[in-house]
Amino acid sequence: MNLYLPYSNISYGDGESVEVDGRLGQKLVTKLKAQSLYTFLLTSKADGTGGLQHRADAMTAPNLLTRKPQLLDKTSSQSIATLQLPTVQGQANVRGFYIVVVPLKRQRGGNYQNSWSDPDEMNIDELLREINGTGRSVRLRRQAEAKAYISAHFQNLVI
C-alpha cells in the first residue's frame, strides 16, 4: 500500500468496497465467505482518477467448526468454565486453535454489551502479539483493560 496516499479504496467480491486510510498501513475486511477466492483492488483517491495501485488475490480459509462450543459447566466462585468443543470438519492445513476470552462490559440496567458481534471483527494479529507477554503484569493489565485475549492454544482438538 502506498502510505503517501491518504485515502484509498479496496474493491472486492461482488461490488463490495471499503475506504482505507493509507497512513494506517492495514485494513480489516470482514464478512468474507469461507473457502472463497477474492480479488482485492486497491485504488487511489488522491489524484481523483482512481487509478489501480495494487491487486491481490486471496483464498479464505474453510469453515472448520460447524457449530459454536457448548458450555457444559461453570463455577462463578472460581471463574472456571467447561466447554465442549465441536469436531473439526474437513482436512485443511490447520496451524492451531485458539480460545479467545472476550470480557463483556456491563451497561446500565445490568445488561452486558459485547464489543464484537462477529469474531471476524477481531484483529487476530493484535491478540497474537499479546500472548508473548506473560506474568503477573500482563494478567493485571488484562483485568484492568477488559480487552479480548487468547487464553489457550491447541495444535489439535482431541475428541
mmCIF file with all atom_site columns, N, CA and C in Angstrom, residues 1 8-18 27 29 36-44 51-60:
data_model
loop_
_atom_site.group_PDB
_atom_site.id
_atom_site.type_symbol
_atom_site.label_atom_id
_atom_site.label_alt_id
_atom_site.label_comp_id
_atom_site.label_asym_id
_atom_site.label_entity_id
_atom_site.label_seq_id
_atom_site.pdbx_PDB_ins_code
_atom_site.Cartn_x
_atom_site.Cartn_y
_atom_site.Cartn_z
_atom_site.occupancy
_atom_site.B_iso_or_equiv
_atom_site.pdbx_formal_charge
_atom_site.auth_seq_id
_atom_site.auth_comp_id
_atom_site.auth_asym_id
_atom_site.auth_atom_id
_atom_site.pdbx_PDB_model_num
ATOM 1  N N  . MET A 1 1  ? 0.849   -1.163  0.000   1.00 0.00 ? 1  MET A N  1
ATOM 2  C CA . MET A 1 1  ? 0.000   0.000   0.000   1.00 0.00 ? 1  MET A CA 1
ATOM 3  C C  . MET A 1 1  ? 0.896   1.227   0.000   1.00 0.00 ? 1  MET A C  1
ATOM 4  N N  . SER A 1 8  ? -7.505  5.614   0.164   1.00 0.00 ? 8  SER A N  1
ATOM 5  C CA . SER A 1 8  ? -7.611  4.706   -0.964  1.00 0.00 ? 8  SER A CA 1
ATOM 6  C C  . SER A 1 8  ? -8.889  3.909   -0.798  1.00 0.00 ? 8  SER A C  1
ATOM 7  N N  . ASN A 1 9  ? -9.181  3.100   -1.789  1.00 0.00 ? 9  ASN A N  1
ATOM 8  C CA . ASN A 1 9  ? -10.390 2.290   -1.770  1.00 0.00 ? 9  ASN A CA 1
ATOM 9  C C  . ASN A 1 9  ? -10.007 0.859   -2.122  1.00 0.00 ? 9  ASN A C  1
ATOM 10 N N  . ILE A 1 10 ? -10.527 -0.110  -1.374  1.00 0.00 ? 10 ILE A N  1
ATOM 11 C CA . ILE A 1 10 ? -10.332 -1.522  -1.708  1.00 0.00 ? 10 ILE A CA 1
ATOM 12 C C  . ILE A 1 10 ? -11.655 -2.049  -2.232  1.00 0.00 ? 10 ILE A C  1
ATOM 13 N N  . SER A 1 11 ? -11.631 -2.564  -3.460  1.00 0.00 ? 11 SER A N  1
ATOM 14 C CA . SER A 1 11 ? -12.812 -3.186  -4.060  1.00 0.00 ? 11 SER A CA 1
ATOM 15 C C  . SER A 1 11 ? -12.597 -4.690  -4.071  1.00 0.00 ? 11 SER A C  1
ATOM 16 N N  . TYR A 1 12 ? -13.664 -5.449  -3.800  1.00 0.00 ? 12 TYR A N  1
ATOM 17 C CA . TYR A 1 12 ? -13.559 -6.906  -3.756  1.00 0.00 ? 12 TYR A CA 1
ATOM 18 C C  . TYR A 1 12 ? -14.940 -7.508  -3.914  1.00 0.00 ? 12 TYR A C  1
ATOM 19 N N  . GLY A 1 13 ? -14.974 -8.807  -4.173  1.00 0.00 ? 13 GLY A N  1
ATOM 20 C CA . GLY A 1 13 ? -16.250 -9.534  -4.240  1.00 0.00 ? 13 GLY A CA 1
ATOM 21 C C  . GLY A 1 13 ? -17.179 -8.987  -5.308  1.00 0.00 ? 13 GLY A C  1
ATOM 22 N N  . ASP A 1 14 ? -18.468 -9.034  -5.034  1.00 0.00 ? 14 ASP A N  1
ATOM 23 C CA . ASP A 1 14 ? -19.484 -8.580  -5.982  1.00 0.00 ? 14 ASP A CA 1
ATOM 24 C C  . ASP A 1 14 ? -19.817 -7.115  -5.745  1.00 0.00 ? 14 ASP A C  1
ATOM 25 N N  . GLY A 1 15 ? -18.895 -6.233  -6.085  1.00 0.00 ? 15 GLY A N  1
ATOM 26 C CA . GLY A 1 15 ? -19.143 -4.807  -5.948  1.00 0.00 ? 15 GLY A CA 1
ATOM 27 C C  . GLY A 1 15 ? -18.953 -4.255  -4.552  1.00 0.00 ? 15 GLY A C  1
ATOM 28 N N  . GLU A 1 16 ? -18.393 -5.043  -3.629  1.00 0.00 ? 16 GLU A N  1
ATOM 29 C CA . GLU A 1 16 ? -18.134 -4.557  -2.272  1.00 0.00 ? 16 GLU A CA 1
ATOM 30 C C  . GLU A 1 16 ? -16.902 -3.656  -2.299  1.00 0.00 ? 16 GLU A C  1
ATOM 31 N N  . SER A 1 17 ? -16.877 -2.668  -1.420  1.00 0.00 ? 17 SER A N  1
ATOM 32 C CA . SER A 1 17 ? -15.692 -1.826  -1.306  1.00 0.00 ? 17 SER A CA 1
ATOM 33 C C  . SER A 1 17 ? -15.618 -1.241  0.092   1.00 0.00 ? 17 SER A C  1
ATOM 34 N N  . VAL A 1 18 ? -14.410 -0.851  0.467   1.00 0.00 ? 18 VAL A N  1
ATOM 35 C CA . VAL A 1 18 ? -14.179 -0.255  1.775   1.00 0.00 ? 18 VAL A CA 1
ATOM 36 C C  . VAL A 1 18 ? -13.116 0.830   1.614   1.00 0.00 ? 18 VAL A C  1
ATOM 37 N N  . LYS A 1 27 ? -5.987  -2.739  6.815   1.00 0.00 ? 27 LYS A N  1
ATOM 38 C CA . LYS A 1 27 ? -7.436  -2.591  6.929   1.00 0.00 ? 27 LYS A CA 1
ATOM 39 C C  . LYS A 1 27 ? -8.038  -3.973  7.095   1.00 0.00 ? 27 LYS A C  1
ATOM 40 N N  . VAL A 1 29 ? -10.913 -6.466  6.611   1.00 0.00 ? 29 VAL A N  1
ATOM 41 C CA . VAL A 1 29 ? -12.073 -6.658  5.742   1.00 0.00 ? 29 VAL A CA 1
ATOM 42 C C  . VAL A 1 29 ? -12.875 -7.811  6.332   1.00 0.00 ? 29 VAL A C  1
ATOM 43 N N  . SER A 1 36 ? -13.454 -19.154 -0.221  1.00 0.00 ? 36 SER A N  1
ATOM 44 C CA . SER A 1 36 ? -13.799 -18.403 -1.429  1.00 0.00 ? 36 SER A CA 1
ATOM 45 C C  . SER A 1 36 ? -12.582 -17.620 -1.901  1.00 0.00 ? 36 SER A C  1
ATOM 46 N N  . LEU A 1 37 ? -12.480 -17.469 -3.216  1.00 0.00 ? 37 LEU A N  1
ATOM 47 C CA . LEU A 1 37 ? -11.389 -16.708 -3.817  1.00 0.00 ? 37 LEU A CA 1
ATOM 48 C C  . LEU A 1 37 ? -11.837 -15.261 -3.980  1.00 0.00 ? 37 LEU A C  1
ATOM 49 N N  . TYR A 1 38 ? -11.020 -14.334 -3.499  1.00 0.00 ? 38 TYR A N  1
ATOM 50 C CA . TYR A 1 38 ? -11.309 -12.909 -3.611  1.00 0.00 ? 38 TYR A CA 1
ATOM 51 C C  . TYR A 1 38 ? -10.169 -12.213 -4.338  1.00 0.00 ? 38 TYR A C  1
ATOM 52 N N  . THR A 1 39 ? -10.519 -11.234 -5.153  1.00 0.00 ? 39 THR A N  1
ATOM 53 C CA . THR A 1 39 ? -9.551  -10.342 -5.770  1.00 0.00 ? 39 THR A CA 1
ATOM 54 C C  . THR A 1 39 ? -9.746  -8.973  -5.139  1.00 0.00 ? 39 THR A C  1
ATOM 55 N N  . PHE A 1 40 ? -8.692  -8.453  -4.539  1.00 0.00 ? 40 PHE A N  1
ATOM 56 C CA . PHE A 1 40 ? -8.739  -7.146  -3.892  1.00 0.00 ? 40 PHE A CA 1
ATOM 57 C C  . PHE A 1 40 ? -8.018  -6.140  -4.780  1.00 0.00 ? 40 PHE A C  1
ATOM 58 N N  . LEU A 1 41 ? -8.702  -5.055  -5.116  1.00 0.00 ? 41 LEU A N  1
ATOM 59 C CA . LEU A 1 41 ? -8.134  -4.000  -5.948  1.00 0.00 ? 41 LEU A CA 1
ATOM 60 C C  . LEU A 1 41 ? -8.007  -2.737  -5.108  1.00 0.00 ? 41 LEU A C  1
ATOM 61 N N  . LEU A 1 42 ? -6.787  -2.251  -4.939  1.00 0.00 ? 42 LEU A N  1
ATOM 62 C CA . LEU A 1 42 ? -6.538  -1.030  -4.181  1.00 0.00 ? 42 LEU A CA 1
ATOM 63 C C  . LEU A 1 42 ? -6.393  0.117   -5.167  1.00 0.00 ? 42 LEU A C  1
ATOM 64 N N  . THR A 1 43 ? -7.274  1.093   -5.072  1.00 0.00 ? 43 THR A N  1
ATOM 65 C CA . THR A 1 43 ? -7.224  2.254   -5.960  1.00 0.00 ? 43 THR A CA 1
ATOM 66 C C  . THR A 1 43 ? -7.011  3.511   -5.135  1.00 0.00 ? 43 THR A C  1
ATOM 67 N N  . SER A 1 44 ? -6.361  4.491   -5.761  1.00 0.00 ? 44 SER A N  1
ATOM 68 C CA . SER A 1 44 ? -6.045  5.746   -5.086  1.00 0.00 ? 44 SER A CA 1
ATOM 69 C C  . SER A 1 44 ? -7.158  6.755   -5.293  1.00 0.00 ? 44 SER A C  1
ATOM 70 N N  . GLY A 1 51 ? -6.894  5.521   -9.991  1.00 0.00 ? 51 GLY A N  1
ATOM 71 C CA . GLY A 1 51 ? -6.008  4.577   -10.649 1.00 0.00 ? 51 GLY A CA 1
ATOM 72 C C  . GLY A 1 51 ? -5.663  3.382   -9.776  1.00 0.00 ? 51 GLY A C  1
ATOM 73 N N  . LEU A 1 52 ? -5.483  2.233   -10.418 1.00 0.00 ? 52 LEU A N  1
ATOM 74 C CA . LEU A 1 52 ? -5.154  0.992   -9.719  1.00 0.00 ? 52 LEU A CA 1
ATOM 75 C C  . LEU A 1 52 ? -3.747  1.086   -9.130  1.00 0.00 ? 52 LEU A C  1
ATOM 76 N N  . GLN A 1 53 ? -3.624  0.806   -7.842  1.00 0.00 ? 53 GLN A N  1
ATOM 77 C CA . GLN A 1 53 ? -2.335  0.820   -7.155  1.00 0.00 ? 53 GLN A CA 1
ATOM 78 C C  . GLN A 1 53 ? -1.797  -0.595  -6.953  1.00 0.00 ? 53 GLN A C  1
ATOM 79 N N  . HIS A 1 54 ? -2.650  -1.489  -6.477  1.00 0.00 ? 54 HIS A N  1
ATOM 80 C CA . HIS A 1 54 ? -2.247  -2.875  -6.213  1.00 0.00 ? 54 HIS A CA 1
ATOM 81 C C  . HIS A 1 54 ? -3.421  -3.806  -6.485  1.00 0.00 ? 54 HIS A C  1
ATOM 82 N N  . ARG A 1 55 ? -3.068  -5.059  -6.799  1.00 0.00 ? 55 ARG A N  1
ATOM 83 C CA . ARG A 1 55 ? -4.064  -6.116  -6.956  1.00 0.00 ? 55 ARG A CA 1
ATOM 84 C C  . ARG A 1 55 ? -3.546  -7.323  -6.192  1.00 0.00 ? 55 ARG A C  1
ATOM 85 N N  . ALA A 1 56 ? -4.427  -7.947  -5.417  1.00 0.00 ? 56 ALA A N  1
ATOM 86 C CA . ALA A 1 56 ? -4.037  -9.135  -4.654  1.00 0.00 ? 56 ALA A CA 1
ATOM 87 C C  . ALA A 1 56 ? -5.171  -10.146 -4.702  1.00 0.00 ? 56 ALA A C  1
ATOM 88 N N  . ASP A 1 57 ? -4.820  -11.400 -4.941  1.00 0.00 ? 57 ASP A N  1
ATOM 89 C CA . ASP A 1 57 ? -5.789  -12.491 -4.901  1.00 0.00 ? 57 ASP A CA 1
ATOM 90 C C  . ASP A 1 57 ? -5.567  -13.264 -3.605  1.00 0.00 ? 57 ASP A C  1
ATOM 91 N N  . ALA A 1 58 ? -6.663  -13.640 -2.951  1.00 0.00 ? 58 ALA A N  1
ATOM 92 C CA . ALA A 1 58 ? -6.562  -14.370 -1.686  1.00 0.00 ? 58 ALA A CA 1
ATOM 93 C C  . ALA A 1 58 ? -7.697  -15.376 -1.575  1.00 0.00 ? 58 ALA A C  1
ATOM 94 N N  . MET A 1 59 ? -7.381  -16.516 -0.987  1.00 0.00 ? 59 MET A N  1
ATOM 95 C CA . MET A 1 59 ? -8.370  -17.555 -0.733  1.00 0.00 ? 59 MET A CA 1
ATOM 96 C C  . MET A 1 59 ? -8.646  -17.577 0.759   1.00 0.00 ? 59 MET A C  1
ATOM 97 N N  . THR A 1 60 ? -9.906  -17.495 1.148   1.00 0.00 ? 60 THR A N  1
ATOM 98 C CA . THR A 1 60 ? -10.251 -17.547 2.564   1.00 0.00 ? 60 THR A CA 1
ATOM 99 C C  . THR A 1 60 ? -10.232 -18.995 3.046   1.00 0.00 ? 60 THR A C  1
#
